[in-house]
Amino acid sequence: MTTNATSPEEIRAIALEELIRIAPDLADETIPPEADLREDYDLDSMDFLNWVTALHERLGIDIPELDYPKLASLGAAADYLHRATQPHKSASRFPCSHDQYPT
Amino acid sequence: MSNVFHMPSLGADMEAGTLIEWTKQPGEPLKKGDTIAVIETQKGAIEVEVFHDAVMGRPLIDIGEKVPVGAPMAELEPLEPDTPSARPAETRAPGKAATVAGRQGEQQTSEARPQPSTASEAAAPAPQSQAPEPTAAAERHRASPAARRLAEQRGVELTAIEGTGPGGAVTLADVKAASGQPQPAPQQKPKPNSKRTQGKPDLAAMRQAIAAAMSRSKREIPHYYLAHDIDLTSAADWLTRRNAERPPDKRLLLGVLFIKAVALTLRDFQELNGFDRDGRFEAAEAIHVGTATAIRGGGLVAPAIHDADQLHLDALMARLRDLVARVRRGGLKASELSDPTVTVSSLGERGVDRLYGVIYPPQVAIIGFGSPRTRPWVVDGDVQPRSVVTATLAADHRHSDGHRGALFLARLAARLQEPDAL
């Protein structure tokens, strides 16, 4: 499920590249690593899902829905994806609880 | 005898289109549904399709030329006589050889190019056009004298304006709405868009188009509004469980459940799924759900998901993904823009609680979904936190009443309690 070791810089570049593929107008922007992609760059749920799908396919890592909040910004996403590509420290499927839909 | 392919109407708000490219060359055979050309509209670059099998004939307009809806674009030659499919197609659509797509044909003509054959049309004593070019569209076009003068002053083609007066006559207000401020830039430049800008709609032109359609809606359609809070917990839980087992490309969004639930519920509420035709209701034969999609940077389009009630959720999701991607990149098809029978507008996760829609004429209803929220909710006598969404219905009171509208929302709520059945 994991790719060969990819550097954090490479991961970040990949994340940005895939983002621009989904929202081509962002190509002209300089996106700060901490900027909230949904709030500040108006990604809707379909855009976000398409981005996750592209990252999943490109990097071969599992990105469960519960982890979506960890990909809120480019910087956070790069960290998350980098960790997930490290063989020794792969992301657990349900690393923490979110109470989006309490029962 | 050759037929003529006309600039299609892609909805009540379209006035004209600019030819970007021919995707077929003279002599090439065309199959029904083939893309014949790409046109630039307020909604971006749109692929237009032929209505029946034919052979590409002589182009009648040049690349970069902007022509009004209904203007001739190209000749179409019939297939060889021994080809069986050539005849039936011609007899089915006499005088109207090509249109964007089968489903859309009727809507196109009666909406954007009013047919003089209908009763109310004949009753409207609007003057005949004195346009210098006696195209079919121009001959039929009606306008008030004041509208005609203003259109001349502002250099706007009357034939390019959607009339809202009696029998579809162009009024002064229509010309104002269509021309905006004097000498609007988007109307004036007949430049061919380069590949680079293809698919990116002209936002100023789109704003104008939305303004015209929405003004017409608010002027003509007596909307009534209903809202209903729907407990989404079981649907959201079902979705979470389902998505947890699937890779991202197989996951669903809640919005897909909304579209499917609306489409299924509409089967029992014909009066909400169809068109207003000069005050008469025409029920649609299928359920094509226009899905309002915001364009990054401003504006929106509502391309149709055809036969949404018959699509499995996975197929529906794939269609929605594809539509959104093509809204972003370009490549929407004329048939998708022209034939929704109803509209669904979903705010998604980052919106507000309620959305009151404005009906897109000539449709008669729009269903809105606010952002789902965790709210206190009473279940079996106890207050619990539940995921709740407010669904709204705006409908045309000429064709349905609040009682039926309320039943519709109640049935919709019931359907969303059983996501397995969607």
Short mmCIF file of C-alpha atoms in Angstrom, two decimals:
data_model
loop_
_atom_site.label_atom_id
_atom_site.label_comp_id
_atom_site.label_asym_id
_atom_site.label_seq_id
_atom_site.Cartn_x
_atom_site.Cartn_y
_atom_site.Cartn_z
CA MET A 1 0.00 0.00 0.00
CA THR A 2 2.93 2.30 0.42
CA THR A 3 5.14 3.76 -2.23
CA ASN A 4 8.87 3.98 -2.11
CA ALA A 5 10.16 6.61 0.22
CA THR A 6 9.07 9.97 -1.11
CA SER A 7 10.40 13.14 0.38
CA PRO A 8 8.11 15.63 2.11
CA GLU A 9 8.85 18.14 -0.64
CA GLU A 10 7.85 15.70 -3.32
CA ILE A 11 4.67 14.83 -1.46
CA ARG A 12 3.78 18.47 -1.12
CA ALA A 13 4.38 19.05 -4.83
CA ILE A 14 2.19 16.07 -5.69
CA ALA A 15 -0.60 17.31 -3.41
CA LEU A 16 -0.48 20.73 -5.02
CA GLU A 17 -0.36 19.34 -8.52
CA GLU A 18 -3.43 17.19 -7.95
CA LEU A 19 -5.23 20.09 -6.33
CA ILE A 20 -4.66 22.27 -9.39
CA ARG A 21 -5.91 19.51 -11.62
CA ILE A 22 -9.21 19.67 -9.76
CA ALA A 23 -9.42 23.44 -9.40
CA PRO A 24 -7.42 24.80 -12.35
CA ASP A 25 -7.91 28.41 -11.25
CA LEU A 26 -5.66 27.73 -8.24
CA ALA A 27 -2.69 27.47 -10.60
CA ASP A 28 -2.33 31.25 -10.38
CA GLU A 29 -2.44 31.31 -6.59
CA THR A 30 0.23 31.03 -3.98
CA ILE A 31 -1.38 28.83 -1.39
CA PRO A 32 0.06 29.19 2.11
CA PRO A 33 0.71 25.75 3.63
CA GLU A 34 -1.56 26.46 6.58
CA ALA A 35 -4.49 27.89 4.61
CA ASP A 36 -7.74 25.97 4.99
CA LEU A 37 -8.45 24.64 1.53
CA ARG A 38 -12.19 24.34 1.94
CA GLU A 39 -12.75 27.61 3.73
CA ASP A 40 -10.16 29.82 2.08
CA TYR A 41 -10.12 28.30 -1.39
CA ASP A 42 -13.73 27.24 -1.62
CA LEU A 43 -13.24 23.56 -2.30
CA ASP A 44 -16.59 21.83 -2.08
CA SER A 45 -17.10 18.25 -0.93
CA MET A 46 -16.89 16.92 -4.47
CA ASP A 47 -13.64 18.77 -5.14
CA PHE A 48 -12.21 17.49 -1.90
CA LEU A 49 -13.28 13.93 -2.59
CA ASN A 50 -11.77 14.12 -6.06
CA TRP A 51 -8.54 15.36 -4.55
CA VAL A 52 -8.48 12.53 -2.01
CA THR A 53 -9.23 10.08 -4.80
CA ALA A 54 -6.34 11.40 -6.89
CA LEU A 55 -3.93 11.26 -3.94
CA HIS A 56 -5.06 7.76 -3.10
CA GLU A 57 -4.45 6.59 -6.62
CA ARG A 58 -1.16 8.39 -7.05
CA LEU A 59 0.41 7.53 -3.72
CA GLY A 60 -1.31 4.24 -3.11
CA ILE A 61 -2.30 5.06 0.44
CA ASP A 62 -5.57 4.58 2.20
CA ILE A 63 -7.23 7.84 3.23
CA PRO A 64 -10.30 6.99 5.30
CA GLU A 65 -13.10 9.51 5.49
CA LEU A 66 -12.44 10.01 9.18
CA ASP A 67 -9.02 11.38 8.32
CA TYR A 68 -10.33 14.08 6.00
CA PRO A 69 -9.88 16.77 8.68
CA LYS A 70 -6.16 15.97 8.65
CA LEU A 71 -5.98 17.11 5.05
CA ALA A 72 -7.52 20.48 5.72
CA SER A 73 -4.51 22.44 4.48
CA LEU A 74 -1.70 21.71 2.06
CA GLY A 75 0.83 21.61 4.90
CA ALA A 76 -1.26 19.28 7.03
CA ALA A 77 -1.99 17.09 4.03
CA ALA A 78 1.68 16.85 3.14
CA ASP A 79 2.52 15.81 6.71
CA TYR A 80 -0.27 13.28 6.80
CA LEU A 81 0.55 11.82 3.42
CA HIS A 82 4.24 11.68 4.19
CA ARG A 83 3.62 9.81 7.41
CA ALA A 84 1.25 7.48 5.63
CA THR A 85 3.88 6.63 3.03
CA GLN A 86 6.39 5.64 5.70
CA PRO A 87 6.32 1.83 6.01
CA HIS A 88 7.02 1.76 9.72
CA LYS A 89 4.37 4.22 10.70
CA SER A 90 1.44 3.67 8.46
CA ALA A 91 -1.72 5.43 9.41
CA SER A 92 -4.15 3.34 11.29
CA ARG A 93 -7.55 3.08 9.78
CA PHE A 94 -9.33 4.74 12.63
CA PRO A 95 -6.69 6.72 14.45
CA CYS A 96 -8.96 8.87 16.53
CA SER A 97 -12.62 9.44 17.06
CA HIS A 98 -14.50 12.25 15.47
CA ASP A 99 -17.98 13.01 16.52
CA GLN A 100 -19.38 14.21 13.27
CA TYR A 101 -22.38 11.95 13.53
CA PRO A 102 -22.89 11.10 17.17
CA THR A 103 -25.31 8.34 17.89
CA MET B 1 -32.58 18.16 -49.83
CA SER B 2 -30.30 19.36 -47.15
CA ASN B 3 -31.32 20.29 -43.66
CA VAL B 4 -29.96 23.00 -41.46
CA PHE B 5 -28.36 22.75 -38.06
CA HIS B 6 -29.34 25.68 -35.85
CA MET B 7 -27.69 27.32 -32.89
CA PRO B 8 -29.33 25.44 -30.02
CA SER B 9 -30.89 27.01 -26.99
CA LEU B 10 -29.32 25.72 -23.81
CA GLY B 11 -31.96 27.12 -21.53
CA ALA B 12 -34.08 30.15 -20.90
CA ASP B 13 -31.09 32.33 -20.21
CA MET B 14 -29.18 31.70 -23.41
CA GLU B 15 -29.29 34.32 -26.13
CA ALA B 16 -26.46 33.54 -28.49
CA GLY B 17 -23.44 31.34 -28.94
CA THR B 18 -20.03 31.74 -30.54
CA LEU B 19 -18.65 28.99 -32.73
CA ILE B 20 -15.30 27.79 -31.40
CA GLU B 21 -14.72 24.81 -33.61
CA TRP B 22 -16.32 22.30 -35.88
CA THR B 23 -15.61 18.82 -34.62
CA LYS B 24 -16.86 17.34 -37.92
CA GLN B 25 -15.79 18.20 -41.43
CA PRO B 26 -18.06 18.41 -44.50
CA GLY B 27 -18.76 14.95 -45.81
CA GLU B 28 -18.23 13.21 -42.50
CA PRO B 29 -21.05 10.96 -41.41
CA LEU B 30 -22.84 11.96 -38.21
CA LYS B 31 -24.57 9.67 -35.80
CA LYS B 32 -27.37 10.82 -33.55
CA GLY B 33 -25.74 12.27 -30.44
CA ASP B 34 -22.39 12.99 -32.10
CA THR B 35 -20.76 16.24 -31.15
CA ILE B 36 -20.80 18.41 -34.24
CA ALA B 37 -19.34 21.64 -32.87
CA VAL B 38 -18.13 23.39 -29.76
CA ILE B 39 -19.77 26.69 -28.95
CA GLU B 40 -18.88 29.31 -26.43
CA THR B 41 -21.80 30.47 -24.30
CA GLN B 42 -22.28 32.23 -21.01
CA LYS B 43 -21.91 28.80 -19.51
CA GLY B 44 -18.53 28.14 -21.03
CA ALA B 45 -17.57 25.97 -23.95
CA ILE B 46 -20.35 23.53 -24.72
CA GLU B 47 -20.35 20.55 -27.04
CA VAL B 48 -23.45 20.49 -29.23
CA GLU B 49 -24.83 17.27 -30.60
CA VAL B 50 -26.89 16.34 -33.64
CA PHE B 51 -30.39 15.02 -33.26
CA HIS B 52 -30.29 12.32 -35.92
CA ASP B 53 -27.99 10.55 -38.32
CA ALA B 54 -26.84 12.72 -41.21
CA VAL B 55 -23.79 13.79 -43.15
CA MET B 56 -21.97 16.99 -42.28
CA GLY B 57 -22.62 19.62 -44.93
CA ARG B 58 -21.47 23.14 -45.65
CA PRO B 59 -20.76 25.38 -42.66
CA LEU B 60 -22.86 28.56 -42.69
CA ILE B 61 -20.95 30.51 -40.07
CA ASP B 62 -17.27 31.03 -39.38
CA ILE B 63 -15.18 30.14 -36.39
CA GLY B 64 -15.43 32.99 -33.94
CA GLU B 65 -18.80 34.14 -35.23
CA LYS B 66 -21.46 34.86 -32.62
CA VAL B 67 -25.00 34.10 -33.70
CA PRO B 68 -28.33 34.15 -31.88
CA VAL B 69 -30.18 31.07 -30.78
CA GLY B 70 -31.97 29.57 -33.74
CA ALA B 71 -29.62 30.95 -36.38
CA PRO B 72 -28.47 28.51 -39.06
CA MET B 73 -25.00 27.11 -38.37
CA ALA B 74 -24.42 24.43 -40.97
CA GLU B 75 -26.12 22.40 -43.61
CA LEU B 76 -26.68 18.74 -42.98
CA GLU B 77 -26.99 16.32 -45.86
CA PRO B 78 -29.21 13.30 -45.58
CA LEU B 79 -27.57 9.92 -45.48
CA GLU B 80 -27.51 7.86 -48.64
CA PRO B 81 -31.07 6.85 -49.56
CA ASP B 82 -30.31 3.20 -48.96
CA THR B 83 -29.42 3.94 -45.36
CA PRO B 84 -32.52 2.99 -43.46
CA SER B 85 -32.20 5.47 -40.63
CA ALA B 86 -32.19 8.56 -42.83
CA ARG B 87 -35.90 8.62 -43.63
CA PRO B 88 -37.52 8.23 -40.24
CA ALA B 89 -35.40 10.94 -38.75
CA GLU B 90 -36.53 13.43 -41.35
CA THR B 91 -40.17 12.66 -41.06
CA ARG B 92 -40.01 12.91 -37.33
CA ALA B 93 -38.58 16.39 -37.32
CA PRO B 94 -39.85 18.18 -40.39
CA GLY B 95 -38.32 21.57 -40.93
CA LYS B 96 -36.21 21.20 -37.86
CA ALA B 97 -33.46 18.97 -38.98
CA ALA B 98 -31.12 19.15 -36.12
CA THR B 99 -31.42 20.08 -32.55
CA VAL B 100 -29.23 19.42 -29.62
CA ALA B 101 -30.78 16.22 -28.47
CA GLY B 102 -33.99 14.34 -28.73
CA ARG B 103 -35.23 15.03 -25.27
CA GLN B 104 -34.66 18.68 -25.63
CA GLY B 105 -36.20 19.42 -28.98
CA GLU B 106 -39.61 20.55 -27.83
CA GLN B 107 -38.34 22.57 -24.98
CA GLN B 108 -35.95 24.39 -27.21
CA THR B 109 -38.46 25.57 -29.72
CA SER B 110 -41.27 26.59 -27.49
CA GLU B 111 -39.07 28.28 -25.01
CA ALA B 112 -36.41 30.19 -26.84
CA ARG B 113 -38.05 30.58 -30.20
CA PRO B 114 -41.73 30.91 -29.53
CA GLN B 115 -43.80 29.05 -32.07
CA PRO B 116 -46.53 31.16 -33.60
CA SER B 117 -48.86 28.20 -33.60
CA THR B 118 -49.88 28.25 -29.95
CA ALA B 119 -53.07 29.96 -28.99
CA SER B 120 -51.71 32.62 -26.70
CA GLU B 121 -48.96 33.42 -29.13
CA ALA B 122 -51.45 34.07 -31.90
CA ALA B 123 -53.43 36.31 -29.59
CA ALA B 124 -50.48 38.55 -28.89
CA PRO B 125 -50.56 41.35 -31.45
CA ALA B 126 -46.85 42.00 -31.37
CA PRO B 127 -45.44 43.59 -34.50
CA GLN B 128 -43.43 41.53 -36.92
CA SER B 129 -39.75 42.02 -37.00
CA GLN B 130 -38.26 44.28 -39.62
CA ALA B 131 -34.88 42.76 -39.17
CA PRO B 132 -32.82 43.04 -42.33
CA GLU B 133 -31.91 39.39 -42.32
CA PRO B 134 -35.04 37.35 -42.87
CA THR B 135 -33.90 34.28 -41.05
CA ALA B 136 -36.55 32.00 -39.73
CA ALA B 137 -35.92 33.17 -36.21
CA ALA B 138 -36.05 36.84 -37.09
CA GLU B 139 -39.32 36.53 -38.95
CA ARG B 140 -40.96 35.05 -35.95
CA HIS B 141 -39.54 37.46 -33.46
CA ARG B 142 -41.87 39.81 -31.69
CA ALA B 143 -40.95 42.89 -29.76
CA SER B 144 -42.49 46.09 -28.54
CA PRO B 145 -41.54 49.21 -30.54
CA ALA B 146 -39.68 50.65 -27.55
CA ALA B 147 -37.77 47.41 -27.13
CA ARG B 148 -36.92 47.44 -30.82
CA ARG B 149 -35.56 50.97 -30.64
CA LEU B 150 -33.46 50.30 -27.59
CA ALA B 151 -32.13 47.11 -29.10
CA GLU B 152 -31.03 49.08 -32.17
CA GLN B 153 -29.42 51.76 -30.03
CA ARG B 154 -27.51 49.23 -28.04
CA GLY B 155 -26.67 47.04 -30.96
CA VAL B 156 -28.39 43.99 -29.50
CA GLU B 157 -29.96 41.39 -31.78
CA LEU B 158 -33.63 41.05 -30.94
CA THR B 159 -33.46 37.44 -31.98
CA ALA B 160 -30.90 36.89 -29.28
CA ILE B 161 -33.24 37.97 -26.51
CA GLU B 162 -35.59 35.77 -24.58
CA GLY B 163 -38.90 37.60 -24.66
CA THR B 164 -40.97 37.72 -21.50
CA GLY B 165 -43.88 39.76 -22.83
CA PRO B 166 -47.18 38.38 -24.12
CA GLY B 167 -46.55 35.37 -26.29
CA GLY B 168 -42.83 35.63 -25.78
CA ALA B 169 -42.57 39.16 -27.16
CA VAL B 170 -39.40 41.02 -26.29
CA THR B 171 -40.13 43.88 -23.91
CA LEU B 172 -38.13 46.97 -23.06
CA ALA B 173 -37.10 45.34 -19.80
CA ASP B 174 -35.84 42.29 -21.66
CA VAL B 175 -33.63 44.42 -23.86
CA LYS B 176 -32.32 46.26 -20.82
CA ALA B 177 -31.64 43.00 -19.04
CA ALA B 178 -29.98 41.53 -22.08
CA SER B 179 -27.83 44.51 -22.91
CA GLY B 180 -27.02 45.54 -19.36
CA GLN B 181 -25.23 48.84 -19.33
CA PRO B 182 -24.91 50.54 -22.69
CA GLN B 183 -22.44 48.81 -24.95
CA PRO B 184 -21.58 45.85 -22.76
CA ALA B 185 -18.24 44.43 -23.63
CA PRO B 186 -19.21 40.74 -23.75
CA GLN B 187 -21.88 41.38 -26.36
CA GLN B 188 -19.53 43.25 -28.59
CA LYS B 189 -16.49 41.13 -29.05
CA PRO B 190 -16.91 38.34 -31.54
CA LYS B 191 -13.51 36.92 -30.81
CA PRO B 192 -12.83 33.27 -31.11
CA ASN B 193 -11.74 31.93 -27.79
CA SER B 194 -8.41 30.28 -27.78
CA LYS B 195 -8.00 26.77 -26.47
CA ARG B 196 -6.61 28.24 -23.32
CA THR B 197 -9.80 29.98 -22.34
CA GLN B 198 -12.11 27.24 -23.47
CA GLY B 199 -14.40 26.00 -20.80
CA LYS B 200 -13.99 29.11 -18.74
CA PRO B 201 -17.26 30.93 -18.92
CA ASP B 202 -17.38 34.63 -19.51
CA LEU B 203 -18.45 35.62 -16.02
CA ALA B 204 -19.90 38.97 -17.03
CA ALA B 205 -22.02 37.31 -19.69
CA MET B 206 -23.04 34.57 -17.31
CA ARG B 207 -24.06 37.15 -14.72
CA GLN B 208 -26.29 38.77 -17.33
CA ALA B 209 -27.79 35.45 -18.32
CA ILE B 210 -28.55 34.55 -14.72
CA ALA B 211 -30.02 38.01 -14.20
CA ALA B 212 -32.32 37.61 -17.18
CA ALA B 213 -33.52 34.13 -16.23
CA MET B 214 -34.00 34.91 -12.55
CA SER B 215 -35.74 38.21 -13.26
CA ARG B 216 -38.12 36.41 -15.56
CA SER B 217 -38.69 33.77 -12.89
CA LYS B 218 -39.49 36.29 -10.18
CA ARG B 219 -41.65 38.34 -12.53
CA GLU B 220 -43.70 35.49 -13.93
CA ILE B 221 -43.69 32.61 -11.50
CA PRO B 222 -45.83 32.84 -8.36
CA HIS B 223 -43.51 30.86 -6.10
CA TYR B 224 -44.66 29.23 -2.94
CA TYR B 225 -42.11 28.02 -0.40
CA LEU B 226 -42.07 25.14 2.04
CA ALA B 227 -39.37 23.93 4.39
CA HIS B 228 -39.00 20.70 6.29
CA ASP B 229 -36.37 19.52 8.77
CA ILE B 230 -35.28 15.99 8.03
CA ASP B 231 -33.45 13.69 10.44
CA LEU B 232 -30.47 12.49 8.44
CA THR B 233 -28.82 10.41 11.10
CA SER B 234 -29.62 7.04 9.64
CA ALA B 235 -28.67 8.15 6.14
CA ALA B 236 -25.43 9.72 7.34
CA ASP B 237 -24.51 6.68 9.44
CA TRP B 238 -25.31 4.40 6.54
CA LEU B 239 -23.10 6.51 4.31
CA THR B 240 -20.24 6.58 6.82
CA ARG B 241 -20.33 2.79 7.19
CA ARG B 242 -20.52 2.29 3.46
CA ASN B 243 -17.72 4.69 2.64
CA ALA B 244 -15.45 3.24 5.33
CA GLU B 245 -15.30 0.01 3.35
CA ARG B 246 -14.51 1.65 0.07
CA PRO B 247 -11.59 3.39 -1.60
CA PRO B 248 -12.11 7.08 -2.34
CA ASP B 249 -13.19 6.55 -5.94
CA LYS B 250 -16.10 4.39 -4.76
CA ARG B 251 -17.31 6.68 -2.00
CA LEU B 252 -20.60 8.52 -2.12
CA LEU B 253 -21.53 12.01 -1.08
CA LEU B 254 -24.69 12.80 0.83
CA GLY B 255 -25.74 14.99 -2.08
CA VAL B 256 -26.16 11.90 -4.23
CA LEU B 257 -28.64 10.49 -1.74
CA PHE B 258 -30.55 13.77 -1.91
CA ILE B 259 -30.73 13.68 -5.70
CA LYS B 260 -31.86 10.07 -5.78
CA ALA B 261 -34.45 10.58 -3.05
CA VAL B 262 -35.84 13.63 -4.85
CA ALA B 263 -35.96 11.82 -8.18
CA LEU B 264 -37.75 8.80 -6.73
CA THR B 265 -40.23 10.94 -4.84
CA LEU B 266 -41.00 12.99 -7.95
CA ARG B 267 -42.41 9.88 -9.62
CA ASP B 268 -45.51 10.42 -7.51
CA PHE B 269 -45.57 14.20 -7.93
CA GLN B 270 -45.82 14.81 -11.63
CA GLU B 271 -46.94 18.39 -11.13
CA LEU B 272 -43.50 19.30 -9.81
CA ASN B 273 -41.56 17.72 -12.67
CA GLY B 274 -42.14 19.46 -15.96
CA PHE B 275 -42.54 22.78 -17.66
CA ASP B 276 -44.73 25.82 -17.81
CA ARG B 277 -45.78 26.42 -21.41
CA ASP B 278 -47.54 29.74 -21.67
CA GLY B 279 -49.34 29.11 -18.42
CA ARG B 280 -50.19 25.50 -19.16
CA PHE B 281 -48.38 22.68 -17.41
CA GLU B 282 -46.59 20.11 -19.45
CA ALA B 283 -45.50 17.09 -17.43
CA ALA B 284 -42.06 15.78 -18.27
CA GLU B 285 -41.81 12.23 -19.47
CA ALA B 286 -38.59 11.54 -17.61
CA ILE B 287 -36.90 12.83 -14.48
CA HIS B 288 -33.78 14.77 -15.45
CA VAL B 289 -32.45 16.42 -12.34
CA GLY B 290 -30.61 19.68 -12.92
CA THR B 291 -27.88 19.81 -10.30
CA ALA B 292 -26.98 23.36 -9.43
CA THR B 293 -23.20 23.54 -9.43
CA ALA B 294 -21.30 26.64 -8.43
CA ILE B 295 -18.57 27.73 -10.76
CA ARG B 296 -15.33 28.60 -9.05
CA GLY B 297 -14.99 32.34 -9.40
CA GLY B 298 -18.71 33.03 -9.66
CA GLY B 299 -21.88 32.00 -11.39
CA LEU B 300 -23.45 28.59 -11.61
CA VAL B 301 -24.81 26.04 -14.01
CA ALA B 302 -27.33 23.28 -13.44
CA PRO B 303 -26.55 20.47 -15.86
CA ALA B 304 -28.92 17.52 -15.90
CA ILE B 305 -28.43 14.05 -14.61
CA HIS B 306 -30.68 12.17 -16.98
CA ASP B 307 -33.17 9.64 -15.62
CA ALA B 308 -31.84 10.15 -12.12
CA ASP B 309 -34.67 8.06 -10.65
CA GLN B 310 -33.43 5.01 -12.53
CA LEU B 311 -29.75 5.24 -11.69
CA HIS B 312 -28.11 3.17 -8.99
CA LEU B 313 -26.42 5.34 -6.38
CA ASP B 314 -22.96 4.39 -7.65
CA ALA B 315 -23.89 5.33 -11.19
CA LEU B 316 -25.46 8.55 -9.98
CA MET B 317 -22.30 9.40 -8.05
CA ALA B 318 -20.17 8.72 -11.11
CA ARG B 319 -22.39 11.00 -13.18
CA LEU B 320 -22.20 13.75 -10.59
CA ARG B 321 -18.41 13.48 -10.35
CA ASP B 322 -18.17 13.67 -14.10
CA LEU B 323 -20.50 16.67 -14.27
CA VAL B 324 -18.64 18.62 -11.62
CA ALA B 325 -15.32 17.85 -13.27
CA ARG B 326 -16.63 19.11 -16.58
CA VAL B 327 -18.08 22.23 -14.98
CA ARG B 328 -14.55 22.92 -13.74
CA ARG B 329 -12.66 21.98 -16.88
CA GLY B 330 -15.21 22.58 -19.61
CA GLY B 331 -16.86 20.03 -21.88
CA LEU B 332 -20.49 20.19 -20.81
CA LYS B 333 -22.86 18.95 -23.45
CA ALA B 334 -25.71 20.94 -24.86
CA SER B 335 -28.27 18.29 -23.99
CA GLU B 336 -27.21 18.36 -20.35
CA LEU B 337 -27.76 22.08 -20.07
CA SER B 338 -30.98 22.25 -21.97
CA ASP B 339 -33.22 19.56 -20.64
CA PRO B 340 -33.43 19.38 -16.84
CA THR B 341 -37.03 18.86 -15.76
CA VAL B 342 -36.47 20.00 -12.18
CA THR B 343 -33.56 21.45 -10.20
CA VAL B 344 -31.86 20.35 -6.99
CA SER B 345 -29.58 22.77 -5.20
CA SER B 346 -27.49 21.48 -2.32
CA LEU B 347 -25.37 23.78 -0.21
CA GLY B 348 -23.08 21.02 0.98
CA GLU B 349 -21.15 21.04 4.20
CA ARG B 350 -20.06 24.62 4.35
CA GLY B 351 -23.27 26.44 3.71
CA VAL B 352 -26.08 27.67 5.90
CA ASP B 353 -29.21 26.06 7.28
CA ARG B 354 -31.72 26.80 4.54
CA LEU B 355 -31.78 27.59 0.87
CA TYR B 356 -34.83 29.14 -0.78
CA GLY B 357 -34.53 28.45 -4.47
CA VAL B 358 -35.62 30.53 -7.43
CA ILE B 359 -37.24 28.38 -10.10
CA TYR B 360 -35.37 28.15 -13.38
CA PRO B 361 -37.95 28.78 -16.09
CA PRO B 362 -39.69 26.99 -17.68
CA GLN B 363 -39.31 24.45 -14.87
CA VAL B 364 -41.88 24.53 -12.09
CA ALA B 365 -39.97 23.50 -8.99
CA ILE B 366 -36.60 23.65 -7.27
CA ILE B 367 -35.64 21.61 -4.23
CA GLY B 368 -33.02 23.02 -1.89
CA PHE B 369 -30.91 21.34 0.78
CA GLY B 370 -29.18 23.37 3.44
CA SER B 371 -26.05 22.19 5.19
CA PRO B 372 -26.59 19.18 7.42
CA ARG B 373 -26.02 20.07 11.09
CA THR B 374 -25.99 18.33 14.40
CA ARG B 375 -29.06 19.66 16.16
CA PRO B 376 -31.05 18.76 19.25
CA TRP B 377 -33.88 16.53 18.13
CA VAL B 378 -36.57 14.70 20.00
CA VAL B 379 -36.52 10.93 19.52
CA ASP B 380 -39.00 8.84 21.49
CA GLY B 381 -39.45 11.57 24.05
CA ASP B 382 -35.74 12.22 24.56
CA VAL B 383 -33.70 15.07 23.24
CA GLN B 384 -30.77 13.71 21.26
CA PRO B 385 -28.12 15.20 19.04
CA ARG B 386 -29.01 14.20 15.50
CA SER B 387 -27.79 15.11 12.06
CA VAL B 388 -30.54 17.22 10.52
CA VAL B 389 -30.95 18.89 7.15
CA THR B 390 -33.58 21.39 6.11
CA ALA B 391 -35.08 20.60 2.72
CA THR B 392 -37.03 23.31 0.96
CA LEU B 393 -39.34 23.35 -1.99
CA ALA B 394 -40.04 26.37 -4.14
CA ALA B 395 -42.77 25.56 -6.62
CA ASP B 396 -44.92 27.29 -9.19
CA HIS B 397 -48.32 27.96 -7.64
CA ARG B 398 -49.94 28.01 -11.07
CA HIS B 399 -49.32 24.30 -11.33
CA SER B 400 -49.31 22.89 -7.81
CA ASP B 401 -50.49 23.77 -4.34
CA GLY B 402 -48.88 23.85 -0.94
CA HIS B 403 -50.75 20.76 0.18
CA ARG B 404 -49.13 18.59 -2.46
CA GLY B 405 -45.82 20.35 -1.99
CA ALA B 406 -45.93 19.52 1.71
CA LEU B 407 -46.72 15.90 0.94
CA PHE B 408 -43.76 15.84 -1.39
CA LEU B 409 -41.34 17.01 1.30
CA ALA B 410 -42.81 14.58 3.82
CA ARG B 411 -42.36 11.67 1.41
CA LEU B 412 -38.86 12.85 0.67
CA ALA B 413 -38.08 12.80 4.38
CA ALA B 414 -39.47 9.28 4.65
CA ARG B 415 -37.30 8.08 1.79
CA LEU B 416 -34.18 9.46 3.41
CA GLN B 417 -34.89 7.32 6.48
CA GLU B 418 -34.31 4.23 4.36
CA PRO B 419 -31.05 4.76 2.55
CA ASP B 420 -30.85 1.09 1.62
CA ALA B 421 -33.89 1.56 -0.58
CA LEU B 422 -32.38 4.45 -2.52
#
